[in-house]
mmCIF file of C-alpha atoms and ligand atoms in Angstrom:
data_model
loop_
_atom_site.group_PDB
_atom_site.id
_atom_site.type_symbol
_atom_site.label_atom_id
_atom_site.label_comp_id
_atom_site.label_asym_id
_atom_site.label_seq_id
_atom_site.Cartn_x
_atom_site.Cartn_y
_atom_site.Cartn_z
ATOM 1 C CA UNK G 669 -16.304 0.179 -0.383
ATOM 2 C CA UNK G 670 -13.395 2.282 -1.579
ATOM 3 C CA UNK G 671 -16.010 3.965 -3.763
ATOM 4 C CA UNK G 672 -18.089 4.857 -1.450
ATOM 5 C CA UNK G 673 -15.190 6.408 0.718
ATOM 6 C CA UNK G 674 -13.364 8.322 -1.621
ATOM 7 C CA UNK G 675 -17.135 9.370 -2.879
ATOM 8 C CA UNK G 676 -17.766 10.316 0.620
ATOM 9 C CA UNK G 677 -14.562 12.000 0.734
ATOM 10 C CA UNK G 678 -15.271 14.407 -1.942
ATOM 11 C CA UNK G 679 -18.582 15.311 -1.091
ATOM 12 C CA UNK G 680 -17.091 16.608 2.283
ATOM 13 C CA UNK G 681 -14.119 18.211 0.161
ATOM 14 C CA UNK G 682 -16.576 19.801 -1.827
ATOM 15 C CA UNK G 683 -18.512 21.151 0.935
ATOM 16 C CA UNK G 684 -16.139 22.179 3.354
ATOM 17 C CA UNK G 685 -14.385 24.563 0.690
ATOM 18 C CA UNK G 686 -17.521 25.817 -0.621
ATOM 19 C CA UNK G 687 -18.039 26.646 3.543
ATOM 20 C CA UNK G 688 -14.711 28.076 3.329
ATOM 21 C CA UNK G 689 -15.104 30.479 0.438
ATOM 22 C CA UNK G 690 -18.333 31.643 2.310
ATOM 23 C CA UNK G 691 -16.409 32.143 5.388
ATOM 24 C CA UNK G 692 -13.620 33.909 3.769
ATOM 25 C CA UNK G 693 -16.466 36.226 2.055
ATOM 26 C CA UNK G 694 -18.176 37.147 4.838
ATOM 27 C CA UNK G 695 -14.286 37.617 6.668
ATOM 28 C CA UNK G 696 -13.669 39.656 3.954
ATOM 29 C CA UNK G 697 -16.540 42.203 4.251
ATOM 30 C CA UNK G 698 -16.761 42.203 7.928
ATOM 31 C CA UNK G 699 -12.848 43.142 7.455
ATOM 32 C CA UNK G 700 -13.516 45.677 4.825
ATOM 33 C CA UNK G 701 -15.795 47.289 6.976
ATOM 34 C CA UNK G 702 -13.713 47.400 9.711
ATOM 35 C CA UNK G 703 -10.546 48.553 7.668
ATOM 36 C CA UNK G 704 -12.438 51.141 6.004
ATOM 37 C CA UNK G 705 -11.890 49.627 2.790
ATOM 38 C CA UNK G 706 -14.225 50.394 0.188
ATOM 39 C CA UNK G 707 -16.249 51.858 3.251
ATOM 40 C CA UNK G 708 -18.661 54.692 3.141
ATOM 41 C CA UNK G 709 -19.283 57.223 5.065
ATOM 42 C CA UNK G 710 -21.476 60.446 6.010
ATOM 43 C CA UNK G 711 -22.978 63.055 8.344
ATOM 44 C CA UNK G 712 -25.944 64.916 8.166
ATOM 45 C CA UNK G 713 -26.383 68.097 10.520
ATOM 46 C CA UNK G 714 -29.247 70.424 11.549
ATOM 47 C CA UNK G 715 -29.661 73.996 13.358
ATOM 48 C CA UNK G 716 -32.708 74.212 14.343
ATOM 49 C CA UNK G 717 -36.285 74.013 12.817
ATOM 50 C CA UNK G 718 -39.410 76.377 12.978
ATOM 51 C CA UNK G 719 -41.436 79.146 11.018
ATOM 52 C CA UNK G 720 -37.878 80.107 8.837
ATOM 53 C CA UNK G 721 -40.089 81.561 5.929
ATOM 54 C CA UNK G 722 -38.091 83.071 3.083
ATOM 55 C CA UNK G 723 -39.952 85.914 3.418
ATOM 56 C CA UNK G 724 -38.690 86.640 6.757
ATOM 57 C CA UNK G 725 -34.942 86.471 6.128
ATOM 58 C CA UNK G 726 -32.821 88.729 5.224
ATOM 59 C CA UNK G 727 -30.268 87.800 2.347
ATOM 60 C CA UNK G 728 -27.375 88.567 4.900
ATOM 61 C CA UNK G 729 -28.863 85.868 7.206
ATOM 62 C CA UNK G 730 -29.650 83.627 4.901
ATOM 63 C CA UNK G 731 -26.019 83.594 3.705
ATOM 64 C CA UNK G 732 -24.704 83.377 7.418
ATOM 65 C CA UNK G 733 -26.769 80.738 7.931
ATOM 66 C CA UNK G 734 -25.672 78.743 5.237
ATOM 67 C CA UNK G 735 -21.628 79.120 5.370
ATOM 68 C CA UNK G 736 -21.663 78.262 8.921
ATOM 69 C CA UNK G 737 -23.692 75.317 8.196
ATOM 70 C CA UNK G 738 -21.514 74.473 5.768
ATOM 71 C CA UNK G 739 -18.326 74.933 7.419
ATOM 72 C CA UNK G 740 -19.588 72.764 10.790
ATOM 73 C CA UNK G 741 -20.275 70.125 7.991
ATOM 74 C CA UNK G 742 -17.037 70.209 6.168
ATOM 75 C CA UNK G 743 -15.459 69.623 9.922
ATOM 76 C CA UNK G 744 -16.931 66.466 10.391
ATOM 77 C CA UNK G 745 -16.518 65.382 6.508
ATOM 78 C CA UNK G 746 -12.701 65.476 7.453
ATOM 79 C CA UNK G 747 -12.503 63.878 9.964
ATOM 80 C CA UNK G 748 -15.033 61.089 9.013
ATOM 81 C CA UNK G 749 -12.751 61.010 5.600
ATOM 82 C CA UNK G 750 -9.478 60.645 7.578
ATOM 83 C CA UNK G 751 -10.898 57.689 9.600
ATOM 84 C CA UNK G 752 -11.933 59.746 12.596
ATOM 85 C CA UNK G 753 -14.796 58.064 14.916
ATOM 86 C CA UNK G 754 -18.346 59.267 14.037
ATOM 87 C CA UNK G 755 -18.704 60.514 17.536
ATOM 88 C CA UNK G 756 -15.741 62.812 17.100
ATOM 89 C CA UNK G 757 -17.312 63.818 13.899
ATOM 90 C CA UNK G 758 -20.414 64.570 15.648
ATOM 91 C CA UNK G 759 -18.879 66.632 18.791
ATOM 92 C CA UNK G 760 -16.374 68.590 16.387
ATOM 93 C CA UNK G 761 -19.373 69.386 13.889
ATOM 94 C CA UNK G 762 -21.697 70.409 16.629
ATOM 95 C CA UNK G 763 -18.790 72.395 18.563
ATOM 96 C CA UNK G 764 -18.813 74.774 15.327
ATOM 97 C CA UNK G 765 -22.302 75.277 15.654
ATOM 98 C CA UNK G 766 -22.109 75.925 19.807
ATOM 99 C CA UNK G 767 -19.468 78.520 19.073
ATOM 100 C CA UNK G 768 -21.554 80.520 17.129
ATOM 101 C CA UNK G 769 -24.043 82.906 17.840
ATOM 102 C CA UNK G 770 -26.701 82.213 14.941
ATOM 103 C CA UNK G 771 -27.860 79.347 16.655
ATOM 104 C CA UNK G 772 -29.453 77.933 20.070
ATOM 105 C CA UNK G 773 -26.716 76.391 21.143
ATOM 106 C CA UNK G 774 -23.430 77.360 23.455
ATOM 107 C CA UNK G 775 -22.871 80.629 22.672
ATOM 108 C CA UNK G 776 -26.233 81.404 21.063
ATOM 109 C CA UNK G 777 -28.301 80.307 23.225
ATOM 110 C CA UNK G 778 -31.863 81.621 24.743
ATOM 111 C CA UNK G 779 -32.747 83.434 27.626
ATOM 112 C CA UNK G 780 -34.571 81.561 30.295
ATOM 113 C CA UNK G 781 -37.538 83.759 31.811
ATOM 114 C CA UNK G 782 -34.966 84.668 34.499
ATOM 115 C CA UNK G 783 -32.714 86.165 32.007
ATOM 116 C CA UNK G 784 -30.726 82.901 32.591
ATOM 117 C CA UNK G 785 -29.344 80.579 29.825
ATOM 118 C CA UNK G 786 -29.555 76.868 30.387
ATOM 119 C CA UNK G 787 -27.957 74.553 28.280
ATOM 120 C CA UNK G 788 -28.901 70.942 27.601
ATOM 121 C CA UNK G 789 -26.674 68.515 25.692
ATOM 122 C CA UNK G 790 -26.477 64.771 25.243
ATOM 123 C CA UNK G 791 -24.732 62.106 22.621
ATOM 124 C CA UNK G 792 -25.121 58.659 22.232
ATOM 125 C CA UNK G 793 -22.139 55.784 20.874
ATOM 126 C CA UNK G 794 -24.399 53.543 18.529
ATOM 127 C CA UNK G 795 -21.424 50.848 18.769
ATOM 128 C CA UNK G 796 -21.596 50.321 22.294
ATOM 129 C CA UNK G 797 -24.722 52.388 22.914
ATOM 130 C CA UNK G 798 -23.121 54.312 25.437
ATOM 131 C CA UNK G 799 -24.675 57.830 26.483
ATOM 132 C CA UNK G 800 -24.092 60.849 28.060
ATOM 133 C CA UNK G 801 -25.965 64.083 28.798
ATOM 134 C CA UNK G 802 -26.282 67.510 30.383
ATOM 135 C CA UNK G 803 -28.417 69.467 31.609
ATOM 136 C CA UNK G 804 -29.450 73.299 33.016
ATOM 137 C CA UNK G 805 -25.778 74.131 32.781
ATOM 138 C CA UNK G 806 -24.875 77.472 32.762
ATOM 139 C CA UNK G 807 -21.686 78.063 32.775
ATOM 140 C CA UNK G 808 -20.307 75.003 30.458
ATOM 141 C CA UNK G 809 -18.518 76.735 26.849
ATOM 142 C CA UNK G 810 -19.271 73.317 25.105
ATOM 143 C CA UNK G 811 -21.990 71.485 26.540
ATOM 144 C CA UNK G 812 -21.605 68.707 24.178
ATOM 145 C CA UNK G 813 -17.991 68.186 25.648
ATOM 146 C CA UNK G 814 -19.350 67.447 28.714
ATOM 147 C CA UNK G 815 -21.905 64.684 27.766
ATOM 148 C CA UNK G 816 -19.485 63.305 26.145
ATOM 149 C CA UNK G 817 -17.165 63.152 29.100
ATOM 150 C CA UNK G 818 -20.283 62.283 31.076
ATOM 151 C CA UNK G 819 -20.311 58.731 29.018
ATOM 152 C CA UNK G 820 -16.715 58.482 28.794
ATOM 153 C CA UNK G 821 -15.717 59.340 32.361
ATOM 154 C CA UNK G 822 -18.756 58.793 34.842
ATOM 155 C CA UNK G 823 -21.028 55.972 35.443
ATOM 156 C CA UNK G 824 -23.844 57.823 35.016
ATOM 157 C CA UNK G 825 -25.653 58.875 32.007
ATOM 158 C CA UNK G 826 -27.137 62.159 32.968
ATOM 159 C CA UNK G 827 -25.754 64.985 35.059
ATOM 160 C CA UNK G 828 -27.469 68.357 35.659
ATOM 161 C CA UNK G 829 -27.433 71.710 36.910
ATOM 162 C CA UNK G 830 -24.431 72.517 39.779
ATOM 163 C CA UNK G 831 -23.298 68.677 39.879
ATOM 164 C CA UNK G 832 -22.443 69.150 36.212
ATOM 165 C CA UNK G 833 -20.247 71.932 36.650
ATOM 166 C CA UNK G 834 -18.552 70.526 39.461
ATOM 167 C CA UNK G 835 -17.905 67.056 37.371
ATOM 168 C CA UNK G 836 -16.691 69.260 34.656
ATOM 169 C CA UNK G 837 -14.521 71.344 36.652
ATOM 170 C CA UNK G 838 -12.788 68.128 37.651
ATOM 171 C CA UNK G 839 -12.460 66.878 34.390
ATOM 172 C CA UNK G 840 -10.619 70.404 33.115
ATOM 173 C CA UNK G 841 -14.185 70.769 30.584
ATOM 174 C CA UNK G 842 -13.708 74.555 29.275
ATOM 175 C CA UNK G 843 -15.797 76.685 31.775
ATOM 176 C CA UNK G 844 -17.170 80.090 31.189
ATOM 177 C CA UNK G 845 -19.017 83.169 33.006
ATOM 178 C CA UNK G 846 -22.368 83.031 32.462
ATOM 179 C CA UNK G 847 -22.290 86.015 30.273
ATOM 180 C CA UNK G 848 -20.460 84.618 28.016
ATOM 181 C CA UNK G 849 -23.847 83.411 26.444
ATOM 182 C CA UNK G 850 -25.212 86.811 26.226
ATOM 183 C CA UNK G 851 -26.450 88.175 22.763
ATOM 184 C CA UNK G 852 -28.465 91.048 21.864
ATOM 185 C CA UNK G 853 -30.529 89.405 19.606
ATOM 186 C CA UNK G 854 -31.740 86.670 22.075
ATOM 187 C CA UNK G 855 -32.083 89.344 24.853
ATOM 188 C CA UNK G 856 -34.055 91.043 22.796
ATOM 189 C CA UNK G 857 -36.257 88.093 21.719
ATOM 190 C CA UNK G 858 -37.282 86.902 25.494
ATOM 191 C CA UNK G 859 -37.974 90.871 25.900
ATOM 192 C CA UNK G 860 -40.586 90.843 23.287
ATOM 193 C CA UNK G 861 -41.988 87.778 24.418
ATOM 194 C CA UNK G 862 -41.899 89.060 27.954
ATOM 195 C CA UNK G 863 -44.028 92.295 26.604
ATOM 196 C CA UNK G 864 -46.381 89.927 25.593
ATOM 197 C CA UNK G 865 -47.279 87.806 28.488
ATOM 198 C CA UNK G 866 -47.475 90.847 29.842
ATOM 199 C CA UNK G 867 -49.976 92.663 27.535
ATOM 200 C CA UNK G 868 -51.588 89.364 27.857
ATOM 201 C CA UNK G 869 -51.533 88.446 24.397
ATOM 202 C CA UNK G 870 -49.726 85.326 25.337
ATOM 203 C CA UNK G 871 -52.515 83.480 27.618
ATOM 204 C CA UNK G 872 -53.114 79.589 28.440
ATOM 205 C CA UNK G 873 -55.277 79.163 25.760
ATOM 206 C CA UNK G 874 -52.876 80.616 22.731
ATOM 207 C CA UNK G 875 -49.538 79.285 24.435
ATOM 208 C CA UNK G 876 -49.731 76.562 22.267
ATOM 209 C CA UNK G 877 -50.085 78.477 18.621
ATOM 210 C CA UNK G 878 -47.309 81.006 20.385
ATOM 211 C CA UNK G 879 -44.709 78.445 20.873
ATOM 212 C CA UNK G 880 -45.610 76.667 17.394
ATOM 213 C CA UNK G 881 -44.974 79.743 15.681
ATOM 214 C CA UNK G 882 -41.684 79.459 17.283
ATOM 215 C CA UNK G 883 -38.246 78.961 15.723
ATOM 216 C CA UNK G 884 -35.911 76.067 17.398
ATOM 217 C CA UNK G 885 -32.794 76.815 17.200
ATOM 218 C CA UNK G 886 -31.062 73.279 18.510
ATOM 219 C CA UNK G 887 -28.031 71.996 16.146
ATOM 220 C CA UNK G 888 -27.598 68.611 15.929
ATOM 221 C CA UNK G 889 -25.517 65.770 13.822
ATOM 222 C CA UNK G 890 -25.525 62.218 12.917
ATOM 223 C CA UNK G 891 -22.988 60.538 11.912
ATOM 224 C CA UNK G 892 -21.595 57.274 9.358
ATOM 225 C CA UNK G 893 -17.826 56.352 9.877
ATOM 226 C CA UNK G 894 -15.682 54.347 7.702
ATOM 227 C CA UNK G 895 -15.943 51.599 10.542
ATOM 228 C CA UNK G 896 -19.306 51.258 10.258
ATOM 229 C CA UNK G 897 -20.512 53.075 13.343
ATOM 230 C CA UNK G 898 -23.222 55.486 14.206
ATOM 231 C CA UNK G 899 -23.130 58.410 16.434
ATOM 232 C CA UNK G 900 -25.476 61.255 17.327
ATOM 233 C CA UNK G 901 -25.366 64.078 19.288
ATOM 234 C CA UNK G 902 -27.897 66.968 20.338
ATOM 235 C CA UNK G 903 -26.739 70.260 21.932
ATOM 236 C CA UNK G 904 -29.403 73.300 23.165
ATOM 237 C CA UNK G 905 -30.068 76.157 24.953
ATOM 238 C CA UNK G 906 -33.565 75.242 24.995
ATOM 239 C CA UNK G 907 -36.976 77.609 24.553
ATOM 240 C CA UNK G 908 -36.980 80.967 24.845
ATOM 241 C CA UNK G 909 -38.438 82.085 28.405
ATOM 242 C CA UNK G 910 -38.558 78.562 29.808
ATOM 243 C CA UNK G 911 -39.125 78.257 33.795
ATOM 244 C CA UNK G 912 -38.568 76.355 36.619
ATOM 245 C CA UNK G 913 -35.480 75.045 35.245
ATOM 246 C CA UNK G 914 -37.789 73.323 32.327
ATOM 247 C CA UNK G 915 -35.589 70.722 30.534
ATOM 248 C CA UNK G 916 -36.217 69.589 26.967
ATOM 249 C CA UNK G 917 -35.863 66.875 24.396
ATOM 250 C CA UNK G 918 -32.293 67.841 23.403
ATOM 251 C CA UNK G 919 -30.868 65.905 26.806
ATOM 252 C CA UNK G 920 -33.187 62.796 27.092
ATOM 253 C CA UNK G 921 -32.000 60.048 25.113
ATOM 254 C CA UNK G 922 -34.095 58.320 22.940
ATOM 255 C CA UNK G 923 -35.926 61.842 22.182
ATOM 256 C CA UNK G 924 -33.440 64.177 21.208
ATOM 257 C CA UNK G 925 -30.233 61.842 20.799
ATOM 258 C CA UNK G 926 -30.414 58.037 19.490
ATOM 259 C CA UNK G 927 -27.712 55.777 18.085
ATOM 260 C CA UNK G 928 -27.872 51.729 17.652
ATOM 261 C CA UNK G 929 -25.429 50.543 14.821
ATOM 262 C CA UNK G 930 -28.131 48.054 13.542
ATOM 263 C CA UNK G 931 -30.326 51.087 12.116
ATOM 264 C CA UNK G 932 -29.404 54.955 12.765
ATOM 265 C CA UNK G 933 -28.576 57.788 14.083
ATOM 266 C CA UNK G 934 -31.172 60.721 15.102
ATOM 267 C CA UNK G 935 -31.032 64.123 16.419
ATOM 268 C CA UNK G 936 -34.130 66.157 16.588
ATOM 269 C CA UNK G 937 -35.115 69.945 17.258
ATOM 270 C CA UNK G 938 -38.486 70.544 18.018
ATOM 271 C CA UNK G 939 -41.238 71.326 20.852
ATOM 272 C CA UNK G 940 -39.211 69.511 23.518
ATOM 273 C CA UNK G 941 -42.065 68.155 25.231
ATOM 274 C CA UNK G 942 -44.008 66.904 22.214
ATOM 275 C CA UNK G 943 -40.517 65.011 21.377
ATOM 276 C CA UNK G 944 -40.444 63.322 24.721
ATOM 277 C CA UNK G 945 -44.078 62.359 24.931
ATOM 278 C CA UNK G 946 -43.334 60.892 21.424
ATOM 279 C CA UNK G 947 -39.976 59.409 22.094
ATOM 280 C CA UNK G 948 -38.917 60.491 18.497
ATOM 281 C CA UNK G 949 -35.308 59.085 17.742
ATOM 282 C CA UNK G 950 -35.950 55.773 19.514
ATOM 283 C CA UNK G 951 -39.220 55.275 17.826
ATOM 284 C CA UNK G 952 -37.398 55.812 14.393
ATOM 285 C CA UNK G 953 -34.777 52.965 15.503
ATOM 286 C CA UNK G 954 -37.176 50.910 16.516
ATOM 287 C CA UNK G 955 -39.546 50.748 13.569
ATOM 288 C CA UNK G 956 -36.587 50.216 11.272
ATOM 289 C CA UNK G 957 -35.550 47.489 14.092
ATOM 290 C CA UNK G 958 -39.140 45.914 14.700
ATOM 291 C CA UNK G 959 -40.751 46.640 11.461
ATOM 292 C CA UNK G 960 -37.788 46.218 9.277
ATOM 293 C CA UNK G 961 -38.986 49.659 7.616
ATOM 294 C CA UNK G 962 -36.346 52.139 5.726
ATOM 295 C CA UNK G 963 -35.046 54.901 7.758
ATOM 296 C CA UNK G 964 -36.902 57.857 5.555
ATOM 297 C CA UNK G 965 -40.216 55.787 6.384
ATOM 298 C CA UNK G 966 -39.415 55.455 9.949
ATOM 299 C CA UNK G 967 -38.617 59.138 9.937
ATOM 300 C CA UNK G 968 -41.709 60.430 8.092
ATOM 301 C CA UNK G 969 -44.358 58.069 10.115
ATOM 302 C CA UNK G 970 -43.232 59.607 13.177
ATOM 303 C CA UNK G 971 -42.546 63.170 12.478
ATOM 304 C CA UNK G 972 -45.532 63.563 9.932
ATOM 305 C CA UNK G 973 -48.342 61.301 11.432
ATOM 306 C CA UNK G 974 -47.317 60.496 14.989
ATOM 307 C CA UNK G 975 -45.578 63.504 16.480
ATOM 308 C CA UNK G 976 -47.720 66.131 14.108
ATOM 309 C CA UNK G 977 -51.355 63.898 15.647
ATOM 310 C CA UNK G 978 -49.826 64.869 18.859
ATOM 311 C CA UNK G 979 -49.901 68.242 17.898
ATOM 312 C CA UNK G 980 -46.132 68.347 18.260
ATOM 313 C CA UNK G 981 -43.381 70.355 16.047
ATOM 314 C CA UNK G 982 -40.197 69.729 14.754
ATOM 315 C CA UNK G 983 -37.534 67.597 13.010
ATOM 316 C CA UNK G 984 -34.941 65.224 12.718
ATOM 317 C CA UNK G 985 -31.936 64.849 10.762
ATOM 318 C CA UNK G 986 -30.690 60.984 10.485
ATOM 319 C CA UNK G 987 -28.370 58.492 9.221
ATOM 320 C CA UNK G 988 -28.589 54.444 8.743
ATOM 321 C CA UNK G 989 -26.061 52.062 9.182
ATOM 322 C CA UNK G 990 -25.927 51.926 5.192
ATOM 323 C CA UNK G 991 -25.342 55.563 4.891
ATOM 324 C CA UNK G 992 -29.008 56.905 3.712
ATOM 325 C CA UNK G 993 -30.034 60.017 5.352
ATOM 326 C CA UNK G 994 -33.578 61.865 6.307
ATOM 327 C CA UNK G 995 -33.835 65.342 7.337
ATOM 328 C CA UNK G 996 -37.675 65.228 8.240
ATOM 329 C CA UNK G 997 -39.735 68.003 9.486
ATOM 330 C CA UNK G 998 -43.233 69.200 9.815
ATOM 331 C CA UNK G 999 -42.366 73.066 10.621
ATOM 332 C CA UNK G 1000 -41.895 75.841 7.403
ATOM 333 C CA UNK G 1001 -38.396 75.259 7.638
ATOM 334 C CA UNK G 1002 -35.018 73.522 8.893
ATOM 335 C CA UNK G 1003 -31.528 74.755 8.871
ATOM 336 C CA UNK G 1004 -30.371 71.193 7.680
ATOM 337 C CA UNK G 1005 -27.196 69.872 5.202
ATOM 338 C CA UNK G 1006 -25.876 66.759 4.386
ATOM 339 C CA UNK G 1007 -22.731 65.328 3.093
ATOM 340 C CA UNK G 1008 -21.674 61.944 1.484
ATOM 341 C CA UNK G 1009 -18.749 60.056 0.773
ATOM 342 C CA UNK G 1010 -17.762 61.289 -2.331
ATOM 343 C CA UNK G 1011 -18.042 65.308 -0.626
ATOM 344 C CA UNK G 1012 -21.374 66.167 -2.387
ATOM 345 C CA UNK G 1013 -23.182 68.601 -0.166
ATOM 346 C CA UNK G 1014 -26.400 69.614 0.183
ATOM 347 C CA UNK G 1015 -27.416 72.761 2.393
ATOM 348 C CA UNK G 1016 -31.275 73.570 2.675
ATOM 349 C CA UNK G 1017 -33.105 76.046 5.074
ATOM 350 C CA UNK G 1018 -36.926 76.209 3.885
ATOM 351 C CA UNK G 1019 -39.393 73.236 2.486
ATOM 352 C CA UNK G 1020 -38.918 72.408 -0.910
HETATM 353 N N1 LIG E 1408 -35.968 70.819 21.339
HETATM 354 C C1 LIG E 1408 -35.506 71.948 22.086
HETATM 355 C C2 LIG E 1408 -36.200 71.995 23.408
HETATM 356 O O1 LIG E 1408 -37.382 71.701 23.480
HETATM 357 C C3 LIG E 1408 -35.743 73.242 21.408
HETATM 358 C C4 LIG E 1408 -35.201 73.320 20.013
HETATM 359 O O2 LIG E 1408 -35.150 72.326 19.303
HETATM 360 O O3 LIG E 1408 -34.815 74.422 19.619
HETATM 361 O O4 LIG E 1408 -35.572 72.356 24.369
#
């Protein structure tokens, strides 16, 4: 009997340390994670996608386009490498790109067919999937700011138009005069397509191969931090000559903007309404989420066979929870770079 019992006694010794060393493995990664030890880490940014043909550009350009890109990266690097949140990686990174005037966003945004400019903006928290957006503001510096404030500080998700600018007045968001968004370039480019409608070369019937032909100009980011979250934010002035205060993708989560910590991050840039019909950086989750798929076959299903059958154009640029990226696109090019936790960078504007 005393056998058996101090038999007994070591199979349940044996065990229960054998449970212990699993428990203090798994403690030990979860903590690892959450310490940032041995964590990694990343962001992957885009400004815009469209018919950006070598040909086209100018070697000035070209170079513009490439140090800002790069310097709106190496923002978000540092902060992600100093233990900074993803999402402030994400709003610092994208608040680069808003303050300049090379792409559709903040600053460089597009004219509206009212000679207007009407921002849209959202983010989303993949930790807590908390989300914010904007949109049709006009008179809002940083329109990413204020989605962000929108999730932190309201209980809404979505504010537009004159609302928004009240709501950011009240939370001391950095305001602007209207023509603070105006640029020669992108006067210039509703003019010409304003000539156009006019000379009726753009009709109903060739709208479609007009706006293809288009460049998007959106910037986006998703972002990896050391804690093992995922953020993503989206920020736009939207299409060039939209009316009747037409709102895009770049606003509407789960087509512009999706986070979830169990798979990725996703902003896109595209035909706005092909990317909401589509629900493109949801669907991406969700097929790594339902299907169990990797994040670049996620991303290429639905950007090369779903939103392209649709007739839609675009890209994404994305993130998983492990720190693998995509920058998809079915359009000649995407201002796009991508930076990992050991600082190797990547910048890329056409197709390979
Ligand atoms: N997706 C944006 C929109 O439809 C445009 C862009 O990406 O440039 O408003």
């Amino acid at each position: 009997m005393t056998k058996i019992f101090s038999f007994l006694f070591t199979v349940v010794l044996v065990f229960s340390c054998g449970n212990d060393k699993n428990v203090a493995e798994n403690a030990s990664t979860s903590s690892e994670k959450t310490s940032g030890k041995n964590p990694t880490f990343g962001l992957v940014i885009h400004g815009g996608a469209g018919t950006i043909l070598k040909e086209n550009m100018s070697d000035s350009l070209e170079a513009a386009y490439t140090s800002k890109l790069e310097e709106a990266i190496r923002v978000g690097h540092k902060i992600l490498e100093n233990g900074g949140s993803a999402m402030e990686a994400v709003t610092k990174t994208i608040n680069v790109m808003e303050d300049s005037p090379l792409f559709n966003a903040g600053k460089g945004a597009v004219f509206t067919h009212d000679e207007t400019n009407e921002l849209d903006a959202s983010v989303m928290d993949g930790a807590t999937l908390n989300a914010g957006a904007v949109a049709g503001v006009t008179g809002i510096k940083n329109p990413i700011d204020l989605a962000v404030e929108v999730m932190n500080n309201s209980p809404h998700v979505m504010l537009s138009g004159k609302g928004a600018e009240i709501f950011a007045k009240e939370r001391g968001i950095e305001l602007v005069d209207p023509s603070y968004f105006y640029t020669e370039r992108r006067f210039q480019s509703l003019k010409r397509i304003k000539e156009r409608e006019k000379e009726n070369k753009i009709s109903v019937a060739n709208e479609d191969t007009f706006i293809k032909n288009s460049k998007y100009g959106t910037v986006g980011c998703a972002a990896l931090d050391k804690n093992g979250n995922l953020a993503a934010g989206t920020s736009t002035g939207g299409m060039t000559n939209k009316k009747w205060n037409r709102i895009g993708d770049a606003p509407i989560i789960g087509a512009g903007t999706y986070a979830n910590n169990a798979t990725c991050a996703v902003s896109s840039t595209g035909w706005g309404e092909y990317f909401i019909r589509a629900m493109v950086a949801h669907d991406i989750s969700a097929m790594m989420e339902y299907k169990g798929v990797s994040l670049q076959d996620a991303a290429s299903d639905v950007i090369q066979k779903k939103l392209s059958e649709l007739g839609g154009t675009g890209g994404i640029v994305a993130i998983d929870k492990d720190g693998n990226i995509s920058m998809e696109f079915n359009t000649a090019g995407m201002y796009r770079a991508h930076m990992n936790a050991q600082g190797e960078l990547t910048i890329g504007i056409y197709k390979e």
